[in-house]
Tab-separated table of C-alpha atoms and ligand atoms in Angstrom:
chain	number	residue	atom	x	y	z
A	1	MET	CA	0.000	0.000	0.000
A	2	ALA	CA	1.207	3.523	-0.796
A	3	GLN	CA	1.309	4.779	2.779
A	4	LYS	CA	2.067	8.448	2.142
A	5	GLY	CA	-0.174	8.266	-0.915
A	6	ARG	CA	-3.062	7.155	1.265
A	7	GLU	CA	-2.242	9.631	4.027
A	8	ILE	CA	-2.723	12.661	1.797
A	9	VAL	CA	-6.286	11.686	0.961
A	10	LYS	CA	-8.549	14.121	2.781
A	11	MET	CA	-11.750	12.102	2.666
A	12	ASN	CA	-13.117	8.791	3.951
A	13	VAL	CA	-10.878	6.313	2.128
A	14	ASP	CA	-13.067	3.239	2.708
A	15	GLU	CA	-16.079	5.073	1.325
A	16	LEU	CA	-14.021	6.170	-1.690
A	17	ILE	CA	-12.778	2.596	-2.305
A	18	ASN	CA	-16.382	1.437	-2.156
A	19	LEU	CA	-17.422	3.973	-4.808
A	20	LEU	CA	-14.452	3.105	-7.025
A	21	ASN	CA	-15.394	-0.581	-6.777
A	22	LYS	CA	-18.953	0.193	-7.868
A	23	ALA	CA	-17.517	2.016	-10.901
A	24	LEU	CA	-15.194	-0.944	-11.530
A	25	ALA	CA	-18.212	-3.277	-11.646
A	26	ASP	CA	-19.838	-0.882	-14.141
A	27	GLU	CA	-16.751	-0.999	-16.357
A	28	TRP	CA	-16.659	-4.801	-16.525
A	29	LEU	CA	-20.349	-4.917	-17.373
A	30	ALA	CA	-19.890	-2.173	-19.983
A	31	TYR	CA	-16.937	-4.073	-21.429
A	32	TYR	CA	-18.993	-7.221	-21.852
A	33	GLN	CA	-22.038	-5.371	-23.147
A	34	TYR	CA	-19.939	-3.807	-25.922
A	35	TRP	CA	-17.983	-6.970	-26.617
A	36	ILE	CA	-20.990	-9.255	-26.920
A	37	GLY	CA	-23.005	-6.530	-28.706
A	38	ALA	CA	-20.315	-6.429	-31.403
A	39	LYS	CA	-20.689	-10.192	-31.853
A	40	VAL	CA	-24.480	-10.349	-32.169
A	41	VAL	CA	-25.428	-7.032	-33.841
A	42	LYS	CA	-27.405	-7.229	-37.082
A	43	GLY	CA	-28.624	-4.653	-39.569
A	44	PRO	CA	-27.425	-1.809	-41.829
A	45	MET	CA	-24.060	-0.157	-41.097
A	46	LYS	CA	-23.156	-3.244	-39.128
A	47	ASP	CA	-19.429	-3.005	-39.946
A	48	ALA	CA	-19.066	0.582	-38.730
A	49	VAL	CA	-21.008	-0.248	-35.586
A	50	ILE	CA	-18.949	-3.379	-34.880
A	51	SER	CA	-15.702	-1.366	-35.165
A	52	GLU	CA	-16.921	1.255	-32.728
A	53	LEU	CA	-18.351	-1.241	-30.225
A	54	THR	CA	-15.147	-3.274	-30.285
A	55	LEU	CA	-12.999	-0.191	-29.732
A	56	HIS	CA	-15.230	0.957	-26.881
A	57	ALA	CA	-14.955	-2.484	-25.267
A	58	THR	CA	-11.164	-2.134	-25.132
A	59	GLU	CA	-11.520	1.378	-23.706
A	60	GLU	CA	-13.892	0.171	-20.961
A	61	LEU	CA	-11.330	-2.498	-20.107
A	62	ALA	CA	-8.676	0.233	-19.824
A	63	HIS	CA	-11.000	2.067	-17.400
A	64	ALA	CA	-11.247	-1.105	-15.292
A	65	GLU	CA	-7.448	-1.169	-15.254
A	66	LEU	CA	-7.209	2.463	-14.074
A	67	LEU	CA	-9.815	1.954	-11.345
A	68	SER	CA	-8.328	-1.266	-9.982
A	69	THR	CA	-4.864	0.328	-9.890
A	70	ARG	CA	-6.239	3.264	-7.910
A	71	ILE	CA	-8.165	0.973	-5.524
A	72	ILE	CA	-4.961	-0.954	-4.781
A	73	GLN	CA	-2.981	2.280	-4.249
A	74	LEU	CA	-5.569	3.262	-1.652
A	75	GLY	CA	-5.144	-0.053	0.171
A	76	GLY	CA	-8.407	-1.537	-1.073
A	77	ILE	CA	-9.243	-4.798	-2.814
A	78	PRO	CA	-10.747	-4.567	-6.313
A	79	VAL	CA	-14.010	-6.515	-6.550
A	80	LEU	CA	-12.914	-10.141	-6.778
A	81	SER	CA	-15.982	-11.938	-8.065
A	82	PRO	CA	-18.063	-11.408	-11.216
A	83	ALA	CA	-21.106	-12.375	-9.141
A	84	GLU	CA	-20.569	-9.117	-7.227
A	85	TRP	CA	-20.749	-6.984	-10.374
A	86	MET	CA	-24.515	-7.154	-10.653
A	87	LYS	CA	-24.929	-6.495	-6.934
A	88	ILE	CA	-22.873	-3.296	-6.722
A	89	THR	CA	-23.230	-1.812	-10.229
A	90	ASN	CA	-24.589	1.725	-10.700
A	91	CYS	CA	-25.526	1.347	-14.344
A	92	GLY	CA	-26.526	-2.308	-14.604
A	93	TYR	CA	-26.467	-4.422	-17.725
A	94	ASP	CA	-28.863	-4.456	-20.657
A	95	ILE	CA	-29.077	-7.912	-22.220
A	96	PRO	CA	-28.755	-7.431	-26.006
A	97	SER	CA	-31.514	-9.953	-26.705
A	98	ASP	CA	-32.681	-7.875	-29.686
A	99	PRO	CA	-29.675	-7.756	-32.077
A	100	TRP	CA	-31.163	-4.978	-34.275
A	101	VAL	CA	-28.476	-2.322	-34.694
A	102	GLU	CA	-30.641	0.582	-33.490
A	103	GLU	CA	-31.587	-1.298	-30.356
A	104	ILE	CA	-27.948	-2.167	-29.556
A	105	LEU	CA	-26.935	1.489	-30.049
A	106	LYS	CA	-29.818	2.629	-27.849
A	107	GLN	CA	-28.776	0.302	-25.019
A	108	ASN	CA	-25.161	1.424	-25.177
A	109	ILE	CA	-26.078	5.122	-25.332
A	110	LYS	CA	-28.156	4.626	-22.193
A	111	GLY	CA	-25.144	2.956	-20.550
A	112	GLU	CA	-22.848	5.846	-21.477
A	113	GLN	CA	-25.314	8.408	-20.149
A	114	CYS	CA	-25.386	6.549	-16.846
A	115	ALA	CA	-21.560	6.365	-16.810
A	116	ILE	CA	-21.316	10.129	-17.440
A	117	LYS	CA	-23.699	10.780	-14.538
A	118	THR	CA	-21.785	8.429	-12.238
A	119	TYR	CA	-18.322	9.845	-13.018
A	120	ASN	CA	-19.557	13.407	-12.841
A	121	SER	CA	-20.787	12.816	-9.317
A	122	LEU	CA	-17.497	11.060	-8.431
A	123	LEU	CA	-15.671	14.170	-9.651
A	124	ASP	CA	-17.672	16.312	-7.237
A	125	ILE	CA	-16.956	13.906	-4.387
A	126	THR	CA	-13.164	13.774	-4.968
A	127	ARG	CA	-12.547	17.335	-6.182
A	128	THR	CA	-10.984	18.638	-2.960
A	129	GLY	CA	-10.323	15.427	-1.017
A	130	ASP	CA	-8.365	13.303	-3.476
A	131	PRO	CA	-6.768	14.977	-6.499
A	132	VAL	CA	-5.207	11.705	-7.686
A	133	SER	CA	-8.550	9.885	-7.915
A	134	TYR	CA	-10.045	13.081	-9.347
A	135	ASN	CA	-7.526	12.961	-12.172
A	136	VAL	CA	-8.262	9.293	-12.953
A	137	ILE	CA	-12.015	9.939	-12.902
A	138	LEU	CA	-11.673	13.027	-15.116
A	139	SER	CA	-9.801	11.056	-17.740
A	140	ILE	CA	-12.427	8.276	-17.698
A	141	LEU	CA	-15.256	10.818	-17.862
A	142	SER	CA	-13.702	12.406	-20.972
A	143	ASP	CA	-13.740	8.985	-22.678
A	144	GLU	CA	-17.375	8.356	-21.704
A	145	VAL	CA	-18.416	11.713	-23.170
A	146	GLU	CA	-16.631	10.745	-26.383
A	147	HIS	CA	-18.324	7.324	-26.359
A	148	GLU	CA	-21.779	8.851	-26.084
A	149	GLU	CA	-21.054	11.185	-28.997
A	150	ASP	CA	-19.605	8.382	-31.179
A	151	LEU	CA	-22.677	6.205	-30.657
A	152	ASP	CA	-25.074	9.086	-31.145
A	153	ALA	CA	-23.383	9.994	-34.451
A	154	LEU	CA	-23.813	6.384	-35.636
A	155	ARG	CA	-27.447	6.387	-34.530
A	156	GLU	CA	-28.016	9.630	-36.456
A	157	ASP	CA	-26.373	8.276	-39.643
A	158	LEU	CA	-28.508	5.189	-39.427
A	159	GLU	CA	-31.665	7.200	-38.899
A	160	LEU	CA	-30.920	9.398	-41.932
A	161	MET	CA	-30.147	6.403	-44.095
A	162	LEU	CA	-33.320	4.574	-43.109
A	163	ALA	CA	-35.420	7.740	-43.671
A	164	ARG	CA	-34.004	8.202	-47.217
A	165	ARG	CA	-34.958	4.685	-48.173
A	166	GLN	CA	-38.641	5.125	-47.443
B	201	LIG	FE1	-15.854	3.262	-19.062
B	202	LIG	FE1	-17.880	4.202	-22.227
B	203	LIG	MG1	-15.157	5.800	-30.020
């Protein structure tokens, strides 16, 4: 454990670790939702959507890496069991049982909007008490904002294309 690193945190560290673990559960679920979505998606513009979903999956995995590193620095234990993910998640998991491309995009946009809300509130919580976590969260939040925009742009392209064909 980074002793001095933990000492400088001016907030309840156990509470912070708990919140970071909830976000870590979200990231694993988001990773799988993107990864499996890219496998099952069907419909127009499928190739562009698969590329974006696959890239986002790797970026969610990188977020899980950042969060678990920070949890360990703080002396915590990153969530050890996948069974815990569904219990502690903020944003949940939408089963992509309908593979239609618009539906998959809709589910993932909803997930990103929840992630943005979650990280924005974590920024407020850590702003003065833990600048190191703040920095990690800010960098993740910037990616989530980009993710929402990427998916929304695809959804818009798809909508325009489908409208033209009628
Ligand atoms: Fe993420
Ligand atoms: Fe994301
Ligand atoms: Mg992207």
